PDB file of C-alpha atoms in Angstrom:
ATOM      1  CA  MET A 104      98.774 106.551  86.308  1.00  0.00           C
ATOM      2  CA  PRO A 105     102.103 105.661  88.391  1.00  0.00           C
ATOM      3  CA  VAL A 106     100.420 105.750  91.689  1.00  0.00           C
ATOM      4  CA  LEU A 107      97.793 103.148  90.740  1.00  0.00           C
ATOM      5  CA  ALA A 108     100.684 100.946  89.333  1.00  0.00           C
ATOM      6  CA  PHE A 109     102.525 101.396  92.481  1.00  0.00           C
ATOM      7  CA  ILE A 110      99.536 100.210  94.426  1.00  0.00           C
ATOM      8  CA  ILE A 111      98.692  97.449  92.258  1.00  0.00           C
ATOM      9  CA  ILE A 112     102.319  96.140  92.594  1.00  0.00           C
ATOM     10  CA  LEU A 113     102.231  96.670  96.208  1.00  0.00           C
ATOM     11  CA  SER A 114      98.921  94.843  96.944  1.00  0.00           C
ATOM     12  CA  LEU A 115     100.207  92.007  94.746  1.00  0.00           C
ATOM     13  CA  ALA A 116     103.487  91.800  96.766  1.00  0.00           C
ATOM     14  CA  PHE A 117     101.276  91.718 100.138  1.00  0.00           C
ATOM     15  CA  TYR A 118      98.928  89.130  98.686  1.00  0.00           C
ATOM     16  CA  ILE A 119     102.001  86.878  98.074  1.00  0.00           C
ATOM     17  CA  PHE A 120     103.712  87.703 101.385  1.00  0.00           C
ATOM     18  CA  TYR A 121     100.283  86.770 103.167  1.00  0.00           C
ATOM     19  CA  LYS A 122      99.675  83.647 101.192  1.00  0.00           C
ATOM     20  CA  VAL A 123     103.245  82.546 102.167  1.00  0.00           C
ATOM     21  CA  GLN A 124     102.760  83.185 105.741  1.00  0.00           C
ATOM     22  CA  TYR A 125      99.536  81.209 105.508  1.00  0.00           C
ATOM     23  CA  VAL A 126     101.184  78.143 104.143  1.00  0.00           C
ATOM     24  CA  ARG A 127     103.793  78.423 106.709  1.00  0.00           C
ATOM     25  CA  SER A 128     101.440  78.882 109.930  1.00  0.00           C
ATOM     26  CA  ARG A 129     100.137  75.940 111.946  1.00  0.00           C
ATOM     27  CA  ARG A 130      97.530  77.673 114.078  1.00  0.00           C
ATOM     28  CA  PRO A 131      94.118  77.454 112.848  1.00  0.00           C
ATOM     29  CA  MET A 132      92.932  80.850 113.818  1.00  0.00           C
ATOM     30  CA  GLU A 133      96.215  82.502 112.646  1.00  0.00           C
ATOM     31  CA  LYS A 134      95.614  80.778 109.138  1.00  0.00           C
ATOM     32  CA  LYS A 135      92.006  82.415 109.005  1.00  0.00           C
ATOM     33  CA  TRP A 136      93.547  85.664 109.962  1.00  0.00           C
ATOM     34  CA  LEU A 137      96.225  85.443 107.319  1.00  0.00           C
ATOM     35  CA  SER A 138      93.653  84.254 104.857  1.00  0.00           C
ATOM     36  CA  ALA A 139      91.496  87.290 105.645  1.00  0.00           C
ATOM     37  CA  LYS A 140      94.511  89.512 105.005  1.00  0.00           C
ATOM     38  CA  SER A 141      95.254  88.101 101.827  1.00  0.00           C
ATOM     39  CA  SER A 142      91.908  88.345 100.503  1.00  0.00           C
ATOM     40  CA  MET A 143      91.880  92.063 101.359  1.00  0.00           C
ATOM     41  CA  ALA A 144      95.147  92.519  99.517  1.00  0.00           C
ATOM     42  CA  LEU A 145      93.724  90.599  96.405  1.00  0.00           C
ATOM     43  CA  GLY A 146      90.587  92.438  96.463  1.00  0.00           C
ATOM     44  CA  LEU A 147      92.731  95.818  96.356  1.00  0.00           C
ATOM     45  CA  PHE A 148      94.839  94.472  93.623  1.00  0.00           C
ATOM     46  CA  VAL A 149      92.008  93.556  91.696  1.00  0.00           C
ATOM     47  CA  GLY A 150      89.949  96.779  92.297  1.00  0.00           C
ATOM     48  CA  MET A 151      92.976  99.026  91.412  1.00  0.00           C
ATOM     49  CA  PHE A 152      93.544  96.930  88.258  1.00  0.00           C
ATOM     50  CA  GLY A 153      90.008  97.685  87.275  1.00  0.00           C
ATOM     51  CA  LEU A 154      90.424 101.435  88.174  1.00  0.00           C
ATOM     52  CA  ASN A 155      93.508 101.694  86.227  1.00  0.00           C
ATOM     53  CA  THR A 156      91.966 100.267  83.204  1.00  0.00           C
ATOM     54  CA  LEU A 157      89.474 103.001  83.136  1.00  0.00           C
ATOM     55  CA  PHE A 158      92.433 105.467  82.554  1.00  0.00           C
ATOM     56  CA  ILE A 159      94.301 103.428  79.905  1.00  0.00           C
ATOM     57  CA  GLN A 160      91.268 102.703  77.698  1.00  0.00           C
ATOM     58  CA  GLN A 161      88.249 104.446  76.732  1.00  0.00           C
ATOM     59  CA  THR A 162      86.053 102.085  75.080  1.00  0.00           C
ATOM     60  CA  THR A 163      82.620 100.525  76.096  1.00  0.00           C
ATOM     61  CA  VAL A 164      84.034  97.183  76.711  1.00  0.00           C
ATOM     62  CA  SER A 165      86.724  98.399  78.948  1.00  0.00           C
ATOM     63  CA  TYR A 166      84.225 100.318  80.973  1.00  0.00           C
ATOM     64  CA  ILE A 167      82.186  97.253  81.510  1.00  0.00           C
ATOM     65  CA  VAL A 168      85.134  95.139  82.496  1.00  0.00           C
ATOM     66  CA  ALA A 169      86.613  97.983  84.689  1.00  0.00           C
ATOM     67  CA  ALA A 170      83.418  98.140  86.494  1.00  0.00           C
ATOM     68  CA  LEU A 171      83.117  94.301  87.003  1.00  0.00           C
ATOM     69  CA  PHE A 172      86.714  94.164  88.273  1.00  0.00           C
ATOM     70  CA  MET A 173      86.202  96.974  90.630  1.00  0.00           C
ATOM     71  CA  LEU A 174      82.877  95.418  91.957  1.00  0.00           C
ATOM     72  CA  ILE A 175      84.685  92.033  92.417  1.00  0.00           C
ATOM     73  CA  GLY A 176      87.674  93.667  93.959  1.00  0.00           C
ATOM     74  CA  PHE A 177      86.203  95.937  96.380  1.00  0.00           C
ATOM     75  CA  THR A 178      83.657  93.371  97.443  1.00  0.00           C
ATOM     76  CA  SER A 179      86.268  90.832  98.213  1.00  0.00           C
ATOM     77  CA  LEU A 180      88.214  93.796 100.029  1.00  0.00           C
ATOM     78  CA  TRP A 181      84.886  94.682 102.201  1.00  0.00           C
ATOM     79  CA  THR A 182      84.531  90.735 103.088  1.00  0.00           C
ATOM     80  CA  GLY A 183      88.012  90.171 103.877  1.00  0.00           C
ATOM     81  CA  PHE A 184      87.965  93.240 106.206  1.00  0.00           C
ATOM     82  CA  LYS A 185      84.682  91.934 107.915  1.00  0.00           C
ATOM     83  CA  ALA A 186      86.481  88.387 108.371  1.00  0.00           C
ATOM     84  CA  TYR A 187      89.811  90.096 109.509  1.00  0.00           C
ATOM     85  CA  ARG A 188      87.679  91.931 112.235  1.00  0.00           C
ATOM     86  CA  HIS A 189      85.965  88.640 113.271  1.00  0.00           C
ATOM     87  CA  VAL A 190      88.953  86.509 113.510  1.00  0.00           C
ATOM     88  CA  LEU A 191      91.459  88.918 114.903  1.00  0.00           C
ATOM     89  CA  PRO A 192      90.338  88.598 118.767  1.00  0.00           C
ATOM     90  CA  TYR A 193      90.497  84.617 118.248  1.00  0.00           C
ATOM     91  CA  ALA A 194      93.841  84.853 116.648  1.00  0.00           C
ATOM     92  CA  GLN A 195      95.222  87.045 119.474  1.00  0.00           C
ATOM     93  CA  ARG A 196      93.520  84.559 122.219  1.00  0.00           C
ATOM     94  CA  GLU A 197      95.301  81.653 120.241  1.00  0.00           C
ATOM     95  CA  ALA A 198      98.684  83.377 120.255  1.00  0.00           C
ATOM     96  CA  GLU A 199      98.391  84.430 123.831  1.00  0.00           C
ATOM     97  CA  GLU A 200      97.378  80.483 125.252  1.00  0.00           C
ATOM     98  CA  LEU A 201     100.466  79.043 122.820  1.00  0.00           C
ATOM     99  CA  ASN A 202     102.849  81.506 124.028  1.00  0.00           C
ATOM    100  CA  ASN A 203     101.919  81.206 127.744  1.00  0.00           C
ATOM    101  CA  GLN A 204     102.344  77.352 127.553  1.00  0.00           C
TER     102      GLN A 204
END
């Protein structure tokens, strides 16, 4: 599935991008915000990798591994999204305060 491969590569690229931004940032709330975004990208990567495994191999072991990857990946995606929603107002407020000084 070329679409899944594209999503896998794109999510890995976003994960690396957000981790680099996380390392470069000096603001604490912005770091948490970027960490949540990178968690979502990594969760999408792992989940899509598990989904792709379902289409490539049709064995019992691959079904179990794919199910675990999808469970872990999409759980990480969901928790990252919840953290993103929680931290976003604080990061915005932090950015406004530091830009107004």
